[in-house]
Amino acid sequence: MPHTMPQAGSTWEDLREQMIARGSGDAKWRDGKTAVYVFNAGEDVAKVQREAYTLYMSENGLGPAAFPSLKQMEDEVVGMGLSLLHGDEASVGNITSGGTDSITMAVKAARDYACAARALSGQPNVIVPFSAHPAFDKACKLMSLELRRTPVRDDLMADVDAMRARVDANTIMLVGSAPSFPYGLIDPIQELGDMAATQGIWLHVDACVGGYIAPFVRMNGGDIPPFDFEVPGVCSLSADLHKYGYCAKGASTVLFRSDELRQHMVFDCDDWPGGRMVTPTLAGTRPGGAISAAWAVMNYLGVDGYRAKHRQVTEARAAIERGIEPLGFEVLGRPQLGIVAFRHPEVDVFAVYYQMFQRGWFAALTTEPRALHLMLSPYHQSVTDLYLDDLRASCEAVASGDSKTVGEARYS
Ligand SMILES: Cc1ncc(COP(=O)(O)O)c(C=O)c1O
């Protein structure tokens, strides 16, 4: 029987209470015990998100003539993103609803660009490293494109030679991640850029996770390789505001080297009785709150605020890396941002995950290799000792024969 609507409405006070009670079974992310799905940048940032969101939550970014305020905020957010990611006078972009939206629209732009620029002789294809996000699979499925996943190198980064070997006349896009979600490592974007430029193929950098942290880690002294428009072959970038931009959910940026490239993303329809409709991204209605909250958080934190928050993230990561080593874990590669994955040569990490889950921790796993995975927030700096104590206890429980385990690593 489907859930039915109540005949009479309830008071907001009752509903509010019910809603809070429902959340009691959710991951305890406000305590810092969740390291996937959510970003905890502190109560001050949450307050700005909340209040800025509600100020424009009914307005619609679909209508810039009706809401020039939102258009102006979007332009300024995109401008801030571009200025952090080596955009120049020619570069442009839009706010989308999230990473998957940004990636889908970049793929669409690359496909339409390729169709306009040259004659394709069969099904167009997109070449990605094995570590690329499934958003590319989804985009390719939606647009009937072939996705070619190529093995990564032993160091878990994109293998440019393996990608080159899969290129043919119908290749419309090459992809590198900065960083990849599973490993938190930045692919060799410079090398990919050289290949893309030589072959005349669109290079997209998926900086959904890294776009709003890597520039600040570099400012903090981190040794971050070129990964954005600084690399000449990069045509487009996805960078999520609702991840390390610490903005409210439902906000990402998709950025292009030039408006000529961006124009291939825009959908323009005049063939219906409602009048001409021009939409840059996948959405029709575009939630004003996601745009206004992004604008407010970016201006609230500023460069200094982001540098300070991201320093907390990288210090938390370094503390965890130091603490897991004596437990026998091995970090995958040399992560530089907020994601770290680590495997164990002897202990079954899926069983350790189960133990950590019993202790209230919610994080992720990788499958190749099998590893524990954390996507850290500033707040985690205050719980690294607790995490390491629980990890030690979890490893001991597994070593003493408690073999209960999670069946699989999944995100749904
Ligand atoms: C590297 C990377 N790209 C794309 C995405 C998709 O972003 P979203 O979940 O906002 O659609 C994610 C999400 O975690 C990601 O880590």
Coordinates of C-alpha atoms and ligand atoms in Angstrom, one line a residue:
M1 CA 0.0 0.0 0.0
P2 CA 1.6 3.4 -0.9
H3 CA 1.9 6.0 1.7
T4 CA -1.1 8.3 1.5
M5 CA -1.5 12.0 2.2
P6 CA -3.2 12.9 5.5
Q7 CA -6.6 14.4 5.2
A8 CA -5.8 17.2 7.6
G9 CA -2.5 18.9 7.8
S10 CA -0.3 19.0 10.9
T11 CA 1.4 21.9 12.7
W12 CA 4.9 22.7 11.7
E13 CA 6.1 22.2 15.3
D14 CA 4.8 18.6 15.2
L15 CA 6.4 17.9 11.8
R16 CA 9.7 19.5 12.8
E17 CA 9.8 17.2 15.8
Q18 CA 9.0 14.2 13.7
M19 CA 11.6 15.0 11.2
I20 CA 14.3 15.4 13.8
A21 CA 13.3 12.1 15.3
R22 CA 13.6 10.4 11.9
G23 CA 17.2 11.6 11.5
S24 CA 18.1 9.8 14.7
G25 CA 19.0 6.7 12.7
D26 CA 21.1 8.5 10.2
A27 CA 24.9 8.7 10.0
K28 CA 26.2 10.9 12.9
W29 CA 28.0 13.3 10.6
R30 CA 27.7 16.3 12.9
D31 CA 29.9 14.4 15.4
G32 CA 32.6 14.0 12.8
K33 CA 32.0 10.2 12.4
T34 CA 31.1 10.3 8.7
A35 CA 33.7 10.7 6.0
V36 CA 31.6 10.4 2.8
Y37 CA 28.6 12.2 1.3
V38 CA 28.8 15.2 3.6
F39 CA 31.2 18.0 4.4
N40 CA 31.4 19.5 7.9
A41 CA 33.1 22.9 7.8
G42 CA 31.7 24.0 11.1
E43 CA 28.5 25.6 12.5
D44 CA 29.4 29.1 11.2
V45 CA 29.5 27.9 7.6
A46 CA 26.3 25.9 8.1
K47 CA 24.5 29.0 9.3
V48 CA 25.6 31.0 6.3
Q49 CA 24.5 28.2 4.0
R50 CA 21.1 27.9 5.7
E51 CA 20.2 31.6 5.9
A52 CA 21.5 32.4 2.4
Y53 CA 19.7 29.5 1.0
T54 CA 16.3 30.5 2.5
L55 CA 16.7 34.1 1.3
Y56 CA 16.4 32.9 -2.4
M57 CA 14.9 29.4 -2.0
S58 CA 11.7 30.3 -4.0
E59 CA 13.5 32.3 -6.8
N60 CA 14.3 30.5 -10.0
G61 CA 17.6 30.8 -11.9
L62 CA 15.8 29.8 -15.1
G63 CA 14.6 33.4 -15.4
P64 CA 17.6 35.8 -15.4
A65 CA 15.3 38.7 -16.6
A66 CA 13.0 38.1 -13.6
F67 CA 15.9 37.5 -11.1
P68 CA 18.9 39.5 -12.2
S69 CA 20.2 39.0 -8.6
L70 CA 20.7 35.3 -9.2
K71 CA 22.3 35.9 -12.6
Q72 CA 24.7 38.3 -11.0
M73 CA 25.5 35.9 -8.1
E74 CA 26.0 33.0 -10.6
D75 CA 28.4 35.1 -12.7
E76 CA 30.4 36.1 -9.6
V77 CA 30.6 32.5 -8.3
V78 CA 31.7 31.3 -11.8
G79 CA 34.2 34.2 -11.8
M80 CA 35.6 33.2 -8.5
G81 CA 35.9 29.6 -9.7
L82 CA 37.7 30.6 -12.9
S83 CA 40.1 32.9 -11.1
L84 CA 41.1 30.1 -8.8
L85 CA 41.5 27.6 -11.7
H86 CA 43.6 29.7 -14.1
G87 CA 40.7 30.9 -16.3
D88 CA 41.3 34.0 -18.3
E89 CA 39.3 36.7 -20.0
A90 CA 37.9 34.2 -22.5
S91 CA 36.8 31.5 -20.0
V92 CA 33.2 31.1 -18.9
G93 CA 30.9 28.7 -17.1
N94 CA 27.7 28.0 -15.3
I95 CA 26.4 26.7 -12.0
T96 CA 24.8 23.3 -12.2
S97 CA 23.0 21.1 -9.7
G98 CA 26.1 18.9 -8.9
G99 CA 29.0 17.0 -10.3
T100 CA 27.0 14.6 -12.3
D101 CA 25.2 17.5 -14.0
S102 CA 28.4 19.3 -14.7
I103 CA 30.0 16.2 -16.2
T104 CA 26.9 15.3 -18.3
M105 CA 26.9 18.9 -19.7
A106 CA 30.6 18.9 -20.4
V107 CA 30.2 15.5 -22.3
K108 CA 27.3 17.0 -24.3
A109 CA 29.3 20.1 -25.2
A110 CA 32.2 17.9 -26.3
R111 CA 29.9 15.7 -28.4
D112 CA 28.2 18.6 -30.1
Y113 CA 31.6 20.4 -30.6
A114 CA 33.0 17.2 -32.3
C115 CA 29.9 16.8 -34.4
A116 CA 30.2 20.4 -35.6
A117 CA 33.9 20.3 -36.1
R118 CA 34.4 17.0 -38.0
A119 CA 32.6 14.1 -39.6
L120 CA 32.3 11.2 -37.2
S121 CA 32.0 7.8 -38.8
G122 CA 30.4 5.8 -36.1
Q123 CA 29.4 5.9 -32.4
P124 CA 31.4 8.6 -30.6
N125 CA 33.5 7.5 -27.7
V126 CA 34.8 8.9 -24.4
I127 CA 38.1 7.6 -22.9
V128 CA 38.5 7.7 -19.1
P129 CA 40.8 6.1 -16.7
F130 CA 39.5 3.2 -14.6
S131 CA 39.3 5.5 -11.6
A132 CA 36.9 8.0 -13.2
H133 CA 33.6 8.7 -11.6
P134 CA 30.5 6.7 -12.9
A135 CA 28.9 10.0 -13.8
F136 CA 30.8 9.6 -17.1
D137 CA 29.1 6.2 -17.6
K138 CA 25.8 7.8 -16.9
A139 CA 26.4 10.6 -19.3
C140 CA 27.5 8.2 -22.1
K141 CA 24.5 6.0 -21.5
L142 CA 22.2 9.0 -21.7
M143 CA 23.7 10.1 -25.0
S144 CA 24.4 6.7 -26.5
L145 CA 28.1 7.2 -26.5
E146 CA 30.7 4.5 -25.9
L147 CA 32.6 4.8 -22.7
R148 CA 36.1 3.3 -22.8
R149 CA 37.6 2.7 -19.4
T150 CA 41.4 2.2 -19.5
P151 CA 43.5 0.5 -16.8
V152 CA 45.4 2.8 -14.4
R153 CA 49.2 2.7 -13.8
D154 CA 50.7 0.7 -10.9
D155 CA 50.6 4.1 -9.0
L156 CA 46.8 4.2 -9.6
M157 CA 47.0 7.3 -11.8
A158 CA 45.7 7.6 -15.4
D159 CA 47.9 5.7 -17.8
V160 CA 48.2 8.2 -20.7
D161 CA 49.7 5.5 -23.0
A162 CA 46.9 3.1 -22.4
M163 CA 44.4 6.0 -23.1
R164 CA 46.3 6.9 -26.3
A165 CA 46.0 3.3 -27.5
R166 CA 42.2 3.5 -27.3
V167 CA 41.9 6.8 -29.3
D168 CA 40.3 6.6 -32.7
A169 CA 38.6 8.9 -35.2
N170 CA 35.4 8.8 -33.1
T171 CA 36.9 9.8 -29.8
I172 CA 35.2 13.0 -28.7
M173 CA 36.6 13.4 -25.1
L174 CA 39.5 12.4 -22.9
V175 CA 39.1 12.6 -19.1
G176 CA 41.5 13.0 -16.2
S177 CA 40.5 13.5 -12.5
A178 CA 41.9 16.0 -10.1
P179 CA 41.7 13.9 -7.9
S180 CA 39.9 10.7 -8.6
F181 CA 37.3 9.8 -6.0
P182 CA 38.6 6.2 -5.2
Y183 CA 42.2 7.1 -4.7
G184 CA 42.3 10.8 -4.0
L185 CA 45.2 11.2 -6.5
I186 CA 45.6 13.8 -9.2
D187 CA 46.0 12.2 -12.7
P188 CA 48.9 13.4 -14.9
I189 CA 46.9 16.3 -16.4
Q190 CA 49.8 17.9 -18.1
E191 CA 50.6 14.7 -20.0
L192 CA 47.0 14.3 -20.9
G193 CA 46.8 17.9 -22.1
D194 CA 49.8 17.3 -24.4
M195 CA 48.1 14.2 -25.9
A196 CA 44.8 16.0 -26.2
A197 CA 46.3 19.0 -27.9
T198 CA 48.4 16.9 -30.3
Q199 CA 45.4 14.7 -31.3
G200 CA 42.9 17.6 -31.4
I201 CA 40.6 16.0 -28.8
W202 CA 38.6 17.7 -26.0
L203 CA 40.1 17.2 -22.6
H204 CA 37.8 17.4 -19.6
V205 CA 39.3 17.5 -16.1
D206 CA 37.0 16.2 -13.4
A207 CA 37.9 18.4 -10.5
C208 CA 34.5 17.8 -8.8
V209 CA 36.4 16.9 -5.6
G210 CA 39.5 19.0 -6.1
G211 CA 38.5 22.2 -7.8
Y212 CA 37.8 24.1 -4.6
I213 CA 40.5 22.6 -2.4
A214 CA 43.6 22.1 -4.6
P215 CA 44.2 25.8 -5.3
F216 CA 44.1 26.6 -1.6
V217 CA 46.3 23.6 -0.7
R218 CA 48.8 25.0 -3.2
M219 CA 48.6 28.4 -1.6
N220 CA 49.3 26.7 1.7
G221 CA 52.5 25.3 0.3
G222 CA 51.3 22.0 -1.1
D223 CA 53.1 20.6 -4.1
I224 CA 50.1 20.5 -6.4
P225 CA 50.9 19.8 -10.1
P226 CA 49.2 21.8 -12.9
F227 CA 45.7 20.4 -13.3
D228 CA 43.4 23.2 -14.5
F229 CA 43.2 25.8 -17.4
E230 CA 46.9 26.3 -16.7
V231 CA 47.4 23.2 -18.8
P232 CA 46.8 24.3 -22.4
G233 CA 44.9 21.2 -23.6
V234 CA 42.2 21.5 -20.9
C235 CA 38.9 22.4 -22.6
S236 CA 36.5 22.0 -19.6
L237 CA 36.5 21.5 -15.9
S238 CA 33.9 20.3 -13.4
A239 CA 34.3 21.6 -9.8
D240 CA 31.8 21.1 -7.1
L241 CA 30.7 23.9 -4.8
H242 CA 28.8 21.4 -2.6
K243 CA 32.0 19.4 -1.9
Y244 CA 35.1 21.2 -0.8
G245 CA 33.5 24.6 -1.7
Y246 CA 31.5 23.9 1.5
C247 CA 28.4 25.3 -0.1
A248 CA 24.8 24.0 0.3
K249 CA 24.0 20.8 -1.6
G250 CA 22.9 21.2 -5.2
A251 CA 25.7 23.3 -6.5
S252 CA 28.6 22.7 -8.9
T253 CA 30.4 24.6 -11.6
V254 CA 31.1 23.6 -15.1
L255 CA 33.8 25.7 -16.7
F256 CA 35.0 26.2 -20.3
R257 CA 38.1 27.6 -21.8
S258 CA 36.0 29.8 -24.1
D259 CA 32.4 30.7 -24.8
E260 CA 32.7 29.1 -28.2
L261 CA 33.1 25.7 -26.4
R262 CA 30.4 26.5 -23.8
Q263 CA 27.9 27.3 -26.5
H264 CA 27.8 23.6 -27.4
M265 CA 26.4 22.9 -23.9
V266 CA 23.5 25.4 -24.2
F267 CA 20.0 24.1 -25.2
D268 CA 17.9 26.5 -27.2
C269 CA 14.3 25.5 -28.1
D270 CA 11.8 27.6 -29.9
D271 CA 9.5 24.9 -31.3
W272 CA 6.6 24.8 -28.9
P273 CA 3.9 27.3 -28.0
G274 CA 5.4 28.6 -24.8
G275 CA 8.1 30.8 -26.3
R276 CA 11.8 30.4 -26.8
M277 CA 13.5 28.6 -23.9
V278 CA 17.3 28.7 -23.4
T279 CA 18.8 26.5 -20.7
P280 CA 22.5 26.2 -20.2
T281 CA 22.5 23.1 -18.0
L282 CA 20.4 20.0 -17.6
A283 CA 17.8 21.7 -15.3
G284 CA 14.8 23.7 -16.3
T285 CA 14.0 25.3 -13.0
R286 CA 17.3 26.2 -11.2
P287 CA 17.0 26.5 -7.4
G288 CA 17.8 30.0 -6.4
G289 CA 18.9 28.9 -3.0
A290 CA 21.7 26.8 -4.2
I291 CA 23.1 29.7 -6.1
S292 CA 22.7 32.3 -3.3
A293 CA 24.1 29.9 -0.7
A294 CA 27.2 29.3 -2.9
W295 CA 27.7 33.0 -3.4
A296 CA 27.3 33.7 0.3
V297 CA 29.7 30.9 1.5
M298 CA 32.4 31.9 -0.9
N299 CA 32.2 35.5 0.2
Y300 CA 31.9 34.5 3.8
L301 CA 35.1 32.4 3.7
G302 CA 37.2 34.3 1.2
V303 CA 40.6 33.1 0.3
D304 CA 41.8 33.3 3.9
G305 CA 38.9 31.3 5.2
Y306 CA 39.3 28.5 2.6
R307 CA 43.0 28.3 3.3
A308 CA 42.4 27.9 7.0
K309 CA 39.6 25.3 6.5
H310 CA 41.6 23.3 4.0
R311 CA 44.7 23.4 6.2
Q312 CA 42.5 21.6 8.8
V313 CA 41.6 19.0 6.2
T314 CA 45.2 18.3 5.1
E315 CA 46.4 18.3 8.7
A316 CA 43.7 15.7 9.6
R317 CA 44.8 13.6 6.6
A318 CA 48.4 13.8 7.7
A319 CA 47.5 12.8 11.3
I320 CA 45.6 9.8 10.0
E321 CA 48.4 8.8 7.7
R322 CA 50.8 9.0 10.6
G323 CA 48.5 7.0 12.9
I324 CA 47.6 4.2 10.6
E325 CA 51.2 3.3 9.7
P326 CA 52.0 1.6 13.0
L327 CA 48.8 -0.4 12.5
G328 CA 50.3 -1.8 9.3
F329 CA 48.2 0.1 6.8
E330 CA 49.6 1.3 3.6
V331 CA 48.3 4.5 2.0
L332 CA 47.5 4.3 -1.7
G333 CA 49.8 6.6 -3.5
R334 CA 50.6 10.1 -2.1
P335 CA 47.4 11.9 -1.6
Q336 CA 47.6 15.7 -1.3
L337 CA 44.1 16.8 -0.8
G338 CA 41.2 15.6 1.4
I339 CA 40.8 12.0 0.3
V340 CA 42.9 9.2 1.6
A341 CA 42.6 5.4 1.0
F342 CA 44.6 2.8 2.7
R343 CA 45.0 -1.0 2.5
H344 CA 46.3 -3.6 4.8
P345 CA 48.5 -6.5 3.6
E346 CA 47.1 -9.0 6.1
V347 CA 43.9 -7.7 7.6
D348 CA 40.6 -7.9 5.7
V349 CA 39.6 -4.2 5.5
F350 CA 36.0 -5.0 4.7
A351 CA 35.9 -6.7 8.2
V352 CA 37.6 -3.7 9.7
Y353 CA 35.0 -1.5 8.0
Y354 CA 32.2 -3.5 9.7
Q355 CA 33.8 -3.0 13.1
M356 CA 34.2 0.7 12.5
F357 CA 30.5 0.9 11.4
Q358 CA 29.5 -0.8 14.7
R359 CA 31.5 2.0 16.5
G360 CA 29.4 4.7 14.6
W361 CA 31.8 5.5 11.7
F362 CA 30.4 5.9 8.2
A363 CA 33.0 6.1 5.4
A364 CA 33.7 4.3 2.1
L365 CA 35.7 1.4 0.7
T366 CA 37.5 0.8 -2.5
T367 CA 37.5 -2.5 -4.3
E368 CA 40.7 -2.5 -6.4
P369 CA 42.7 -2.7 -4.3
R370 CA 40.5 -3.4 -1.3
A371 CA 41.0 -0.4 1.0
L372 CA 39.4 1.9 3.6
H373 CA 38.5 5.3 2.2
L374 CA 38.0 8.7 3.9
M375 CA 36.9 12.0 2.4
L376 CA 37.8 14.4 5.2
S377 CA 36.3 17.7 6.3
P378 CA 37.7 20.4 8.5
Y379 CA 35.8 19.1 11.5
H380 CA 37.7 15.7 11.3
Q381 CA 40.7 17.4 12.7
S382 CA 39.1 17.2 16.1
V383 CA 38.3 13.5 15.9
T384 CA 41.5 11.9 14.4
D385 CA 42.5 10.5 17.8
L386 CA 39.1 9.0 18.3
Y387 CA 39.2 7.5 14.8
L388 CA 42.6 6.0 15.3
D389 CA 41.6 4.5 18.7
D390 CA 38.6 2.9 17.1
L391 CA 40.6 1.7 14.1
R392 CA 43.1 0.0 16.5
A393 CA 40.2 -1.6 18.4
S394 CA 38.6 -2.7 15.1
C395 CA 41.8 -4.3 13.8
E396 CA 42.2 -6.1 17.1
A397 CA 38.6 -7.4 17.0
V398 CA 39.3 -8.7 13.4
A399 CA 42.6 -10.2 14.4
S400 CA 41.0 -12.0 17.3
G401 CA 38.7 -13.8 14.9
D402 CA 35.6 -11.6 14.6
S403 CA 35.1 -12.1 10.9
K404 CA 31.8 -10.3 10.4
T405 CA 32.1 -8.1 7.3
V406 CA 30.3 -5.9 4.9
G407 CA 29.2 -7.7 1.8
E408 CA 30.3 -5.1 -0.8
A409 CA 31.3 -1.5 -1.2
R410 CA 28.4 0.5 -2.5
Y411 CA 27.1 4.0 -2.7
S412 CA 23.3 3.6 -2.7
Ligands
LIG1 C1 35.5 12.8 -8.7 C2 34.0 12.9 -8.7 N1 33.4 13.3 -9.8 C3 32.0 13.4 -9.9 C4 31.3 13.2 -8.8 C5 29.8 13.3 -8.9 O1 29.3 14.4 -8.1 P1 27.8 14.5 -7.6 O2 27.6 13.4 -6.6 O3 27.7 15.9 -7.1 O4 26.9 14.3 -8.8 C6 31.9 12.8 -7.6 C7 31.1 12.5 -6.4 O5 31.6 12.1 -5.4 C8 33.3 12.7 -7.6 O6 33.9 12.3 -6.4

